[in-house]
mmCIF file of N, CA and C in Angstrom:
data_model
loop_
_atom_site.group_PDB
_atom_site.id
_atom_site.type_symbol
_atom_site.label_atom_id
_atom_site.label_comp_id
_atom_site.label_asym_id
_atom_site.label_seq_id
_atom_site.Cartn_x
_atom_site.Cartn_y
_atom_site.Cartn_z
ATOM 1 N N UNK A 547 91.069 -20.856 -33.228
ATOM 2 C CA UNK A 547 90.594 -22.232 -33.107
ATOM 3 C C UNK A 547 89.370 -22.389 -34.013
ATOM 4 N N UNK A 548 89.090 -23.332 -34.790
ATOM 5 C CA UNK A 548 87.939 -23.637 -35.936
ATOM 6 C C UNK A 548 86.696 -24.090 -34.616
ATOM 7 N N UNK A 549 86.115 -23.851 -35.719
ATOM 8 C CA UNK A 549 84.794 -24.046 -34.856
ATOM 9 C C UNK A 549 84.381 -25.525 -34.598
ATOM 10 N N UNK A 550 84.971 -26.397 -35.271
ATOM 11 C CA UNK A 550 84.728 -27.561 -35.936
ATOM 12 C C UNK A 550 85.672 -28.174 -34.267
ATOM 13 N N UNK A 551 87.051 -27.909 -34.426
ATOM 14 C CA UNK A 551 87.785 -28.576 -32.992
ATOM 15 C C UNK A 551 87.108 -28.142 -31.534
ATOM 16 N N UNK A 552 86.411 -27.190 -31.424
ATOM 17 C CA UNK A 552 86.399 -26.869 -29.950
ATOM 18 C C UNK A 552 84.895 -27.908 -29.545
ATOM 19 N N UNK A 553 85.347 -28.018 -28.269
ATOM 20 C CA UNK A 553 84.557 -28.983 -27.532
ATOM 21 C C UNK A 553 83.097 -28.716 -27.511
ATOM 22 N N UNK A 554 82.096 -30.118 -27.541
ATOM 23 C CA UNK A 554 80.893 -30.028 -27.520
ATOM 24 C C UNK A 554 80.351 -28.776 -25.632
ATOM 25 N N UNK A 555 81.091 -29.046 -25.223
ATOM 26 C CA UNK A 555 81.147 -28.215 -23.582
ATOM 27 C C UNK A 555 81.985 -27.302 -23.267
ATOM 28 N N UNK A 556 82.336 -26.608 -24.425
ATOM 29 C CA UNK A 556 83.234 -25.187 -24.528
ATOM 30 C C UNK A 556 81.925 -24.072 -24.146
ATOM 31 N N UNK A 557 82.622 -23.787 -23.215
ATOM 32 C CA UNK A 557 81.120 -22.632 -22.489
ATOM 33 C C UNK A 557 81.220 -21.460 -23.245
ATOM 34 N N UNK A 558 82.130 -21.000 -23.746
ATOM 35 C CA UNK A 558 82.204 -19.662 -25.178
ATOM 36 C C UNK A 558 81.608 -20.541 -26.202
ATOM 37 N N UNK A 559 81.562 -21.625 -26.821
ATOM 38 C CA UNK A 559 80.973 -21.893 -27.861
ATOM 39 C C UNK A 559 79.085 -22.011 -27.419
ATOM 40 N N UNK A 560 79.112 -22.873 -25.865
ATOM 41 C CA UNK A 560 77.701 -22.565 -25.621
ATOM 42 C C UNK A 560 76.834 -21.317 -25.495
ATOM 43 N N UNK A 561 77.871 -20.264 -25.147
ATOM 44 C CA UNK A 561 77.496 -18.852 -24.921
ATOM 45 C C UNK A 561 76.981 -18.066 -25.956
ATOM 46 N N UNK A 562 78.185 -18.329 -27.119
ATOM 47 C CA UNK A 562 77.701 -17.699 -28.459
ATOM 48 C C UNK A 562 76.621 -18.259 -29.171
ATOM 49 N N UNK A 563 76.063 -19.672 -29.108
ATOM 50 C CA UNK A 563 75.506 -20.383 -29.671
ATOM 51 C C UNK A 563 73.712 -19.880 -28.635
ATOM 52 N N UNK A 564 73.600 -19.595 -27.335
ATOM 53 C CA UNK A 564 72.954 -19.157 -26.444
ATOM 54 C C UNK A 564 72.038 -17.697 -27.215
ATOM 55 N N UNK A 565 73.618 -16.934 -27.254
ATOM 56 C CA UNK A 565 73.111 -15.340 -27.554
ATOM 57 C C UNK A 565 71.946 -15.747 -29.118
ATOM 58 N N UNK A 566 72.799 -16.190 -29.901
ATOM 59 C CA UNK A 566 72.490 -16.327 -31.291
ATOM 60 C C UNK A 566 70.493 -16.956 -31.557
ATOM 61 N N UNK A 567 70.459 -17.751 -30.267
ATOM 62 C CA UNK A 567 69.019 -18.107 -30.523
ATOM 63 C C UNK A 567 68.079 -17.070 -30.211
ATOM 64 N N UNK A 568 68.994 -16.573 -28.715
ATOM 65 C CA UNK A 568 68.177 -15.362 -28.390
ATOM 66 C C UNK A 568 67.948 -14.081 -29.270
ATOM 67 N N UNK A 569 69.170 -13.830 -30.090
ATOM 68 C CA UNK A 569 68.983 -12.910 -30.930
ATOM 69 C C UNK A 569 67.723 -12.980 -31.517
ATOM 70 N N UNK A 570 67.915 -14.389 -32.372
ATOM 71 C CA UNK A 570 66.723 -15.046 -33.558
ATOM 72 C C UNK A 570 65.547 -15.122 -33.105
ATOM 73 N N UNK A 571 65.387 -15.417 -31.891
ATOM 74 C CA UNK A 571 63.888 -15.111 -31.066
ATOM 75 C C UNK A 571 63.490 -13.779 -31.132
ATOM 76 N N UNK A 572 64.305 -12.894 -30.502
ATOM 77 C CA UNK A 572 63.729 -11.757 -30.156
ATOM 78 C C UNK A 572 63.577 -10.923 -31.713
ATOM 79 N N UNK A 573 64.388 -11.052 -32.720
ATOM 80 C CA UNK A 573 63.943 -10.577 -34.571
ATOM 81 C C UNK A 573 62.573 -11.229 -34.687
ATOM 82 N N UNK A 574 62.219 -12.453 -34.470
ATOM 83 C CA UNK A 574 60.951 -13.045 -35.091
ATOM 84 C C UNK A 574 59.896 -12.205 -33.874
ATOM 85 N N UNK A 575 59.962 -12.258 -32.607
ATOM 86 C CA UNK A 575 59.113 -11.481 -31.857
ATOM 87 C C UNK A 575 58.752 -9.889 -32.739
ATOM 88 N N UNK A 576 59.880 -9.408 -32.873
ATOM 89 C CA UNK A 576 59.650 -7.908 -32.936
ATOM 90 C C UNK A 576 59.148 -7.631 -34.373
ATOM 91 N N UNK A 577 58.951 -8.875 -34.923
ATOM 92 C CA UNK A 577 58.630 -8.630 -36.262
ATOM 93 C C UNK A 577 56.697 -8.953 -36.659
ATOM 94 N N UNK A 578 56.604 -9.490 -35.732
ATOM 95 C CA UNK A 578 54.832 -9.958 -35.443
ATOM 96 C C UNK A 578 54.313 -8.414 -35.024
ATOM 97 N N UNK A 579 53.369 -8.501 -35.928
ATOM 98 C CA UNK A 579 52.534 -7.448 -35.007
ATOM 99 C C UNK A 579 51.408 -7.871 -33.927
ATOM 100 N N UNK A 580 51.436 -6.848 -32.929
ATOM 101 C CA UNK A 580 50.869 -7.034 -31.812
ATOM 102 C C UNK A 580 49.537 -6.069 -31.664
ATOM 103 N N UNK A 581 48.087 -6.728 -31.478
ATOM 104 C CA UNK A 581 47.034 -5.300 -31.586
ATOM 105 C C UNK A 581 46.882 -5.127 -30.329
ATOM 106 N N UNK A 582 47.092 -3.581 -30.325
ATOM 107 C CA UNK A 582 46.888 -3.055 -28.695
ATOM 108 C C UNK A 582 45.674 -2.562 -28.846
ATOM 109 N N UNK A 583 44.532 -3.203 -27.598
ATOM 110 C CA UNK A 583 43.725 -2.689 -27.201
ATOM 111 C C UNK A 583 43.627 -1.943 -26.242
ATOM 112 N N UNK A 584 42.787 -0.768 -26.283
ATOM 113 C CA UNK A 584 42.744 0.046 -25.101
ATOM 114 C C UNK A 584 41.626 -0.331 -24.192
ATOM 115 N N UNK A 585 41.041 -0.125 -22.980
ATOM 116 C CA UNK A 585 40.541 0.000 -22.264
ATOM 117 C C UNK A 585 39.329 1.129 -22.210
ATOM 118 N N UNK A 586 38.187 1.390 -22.069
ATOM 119 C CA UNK A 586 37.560 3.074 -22.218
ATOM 120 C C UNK A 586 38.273 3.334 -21.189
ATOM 121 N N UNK A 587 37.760 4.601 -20.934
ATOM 122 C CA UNK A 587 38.125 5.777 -19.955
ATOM 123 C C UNK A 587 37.435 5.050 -18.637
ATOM 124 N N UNK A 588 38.035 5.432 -17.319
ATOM 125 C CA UNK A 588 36.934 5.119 -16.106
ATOM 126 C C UNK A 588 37.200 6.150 -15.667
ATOM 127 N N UNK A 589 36.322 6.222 -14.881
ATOM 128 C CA UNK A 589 36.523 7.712 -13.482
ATOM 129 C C UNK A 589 36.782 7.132 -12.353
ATOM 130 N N UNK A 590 37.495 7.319 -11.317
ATOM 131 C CA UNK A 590 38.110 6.852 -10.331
ATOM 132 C C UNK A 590 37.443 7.713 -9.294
ATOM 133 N N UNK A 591 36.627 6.976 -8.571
ATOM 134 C CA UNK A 591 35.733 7.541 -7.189
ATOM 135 C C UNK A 591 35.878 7.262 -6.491
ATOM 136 N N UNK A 592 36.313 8.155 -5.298
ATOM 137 C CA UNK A 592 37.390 7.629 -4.173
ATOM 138 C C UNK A 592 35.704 7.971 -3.398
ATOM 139 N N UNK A 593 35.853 6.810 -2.384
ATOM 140 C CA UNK A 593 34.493 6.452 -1.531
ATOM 141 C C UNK A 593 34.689 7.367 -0.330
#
């Protein structure tokens, strides 16, 4: 079936069309860099 005939509410066409943004989101996420800061050291003093 062309992509062009299947229905605006074909839930496989919404599905694939779903994954595909999510894909494109999660490439542009993983492509940003992120600066990890650390925390110092603490000592944990149990009272």
């Amino acid at each position: 079936m062309a992509e062009e005939e299947r229905s605006i509410d074909d839930p496989v066409r919404l599905a694939e069309e779903a994954r595909e943004n999510v894909q494109k989101a999660a490439t542009e996420l993983r492509a940003q860099r992120v600066p990890i800061e650390t925390e110092p050291a603490t000592v944990f003093k149990v009272d």
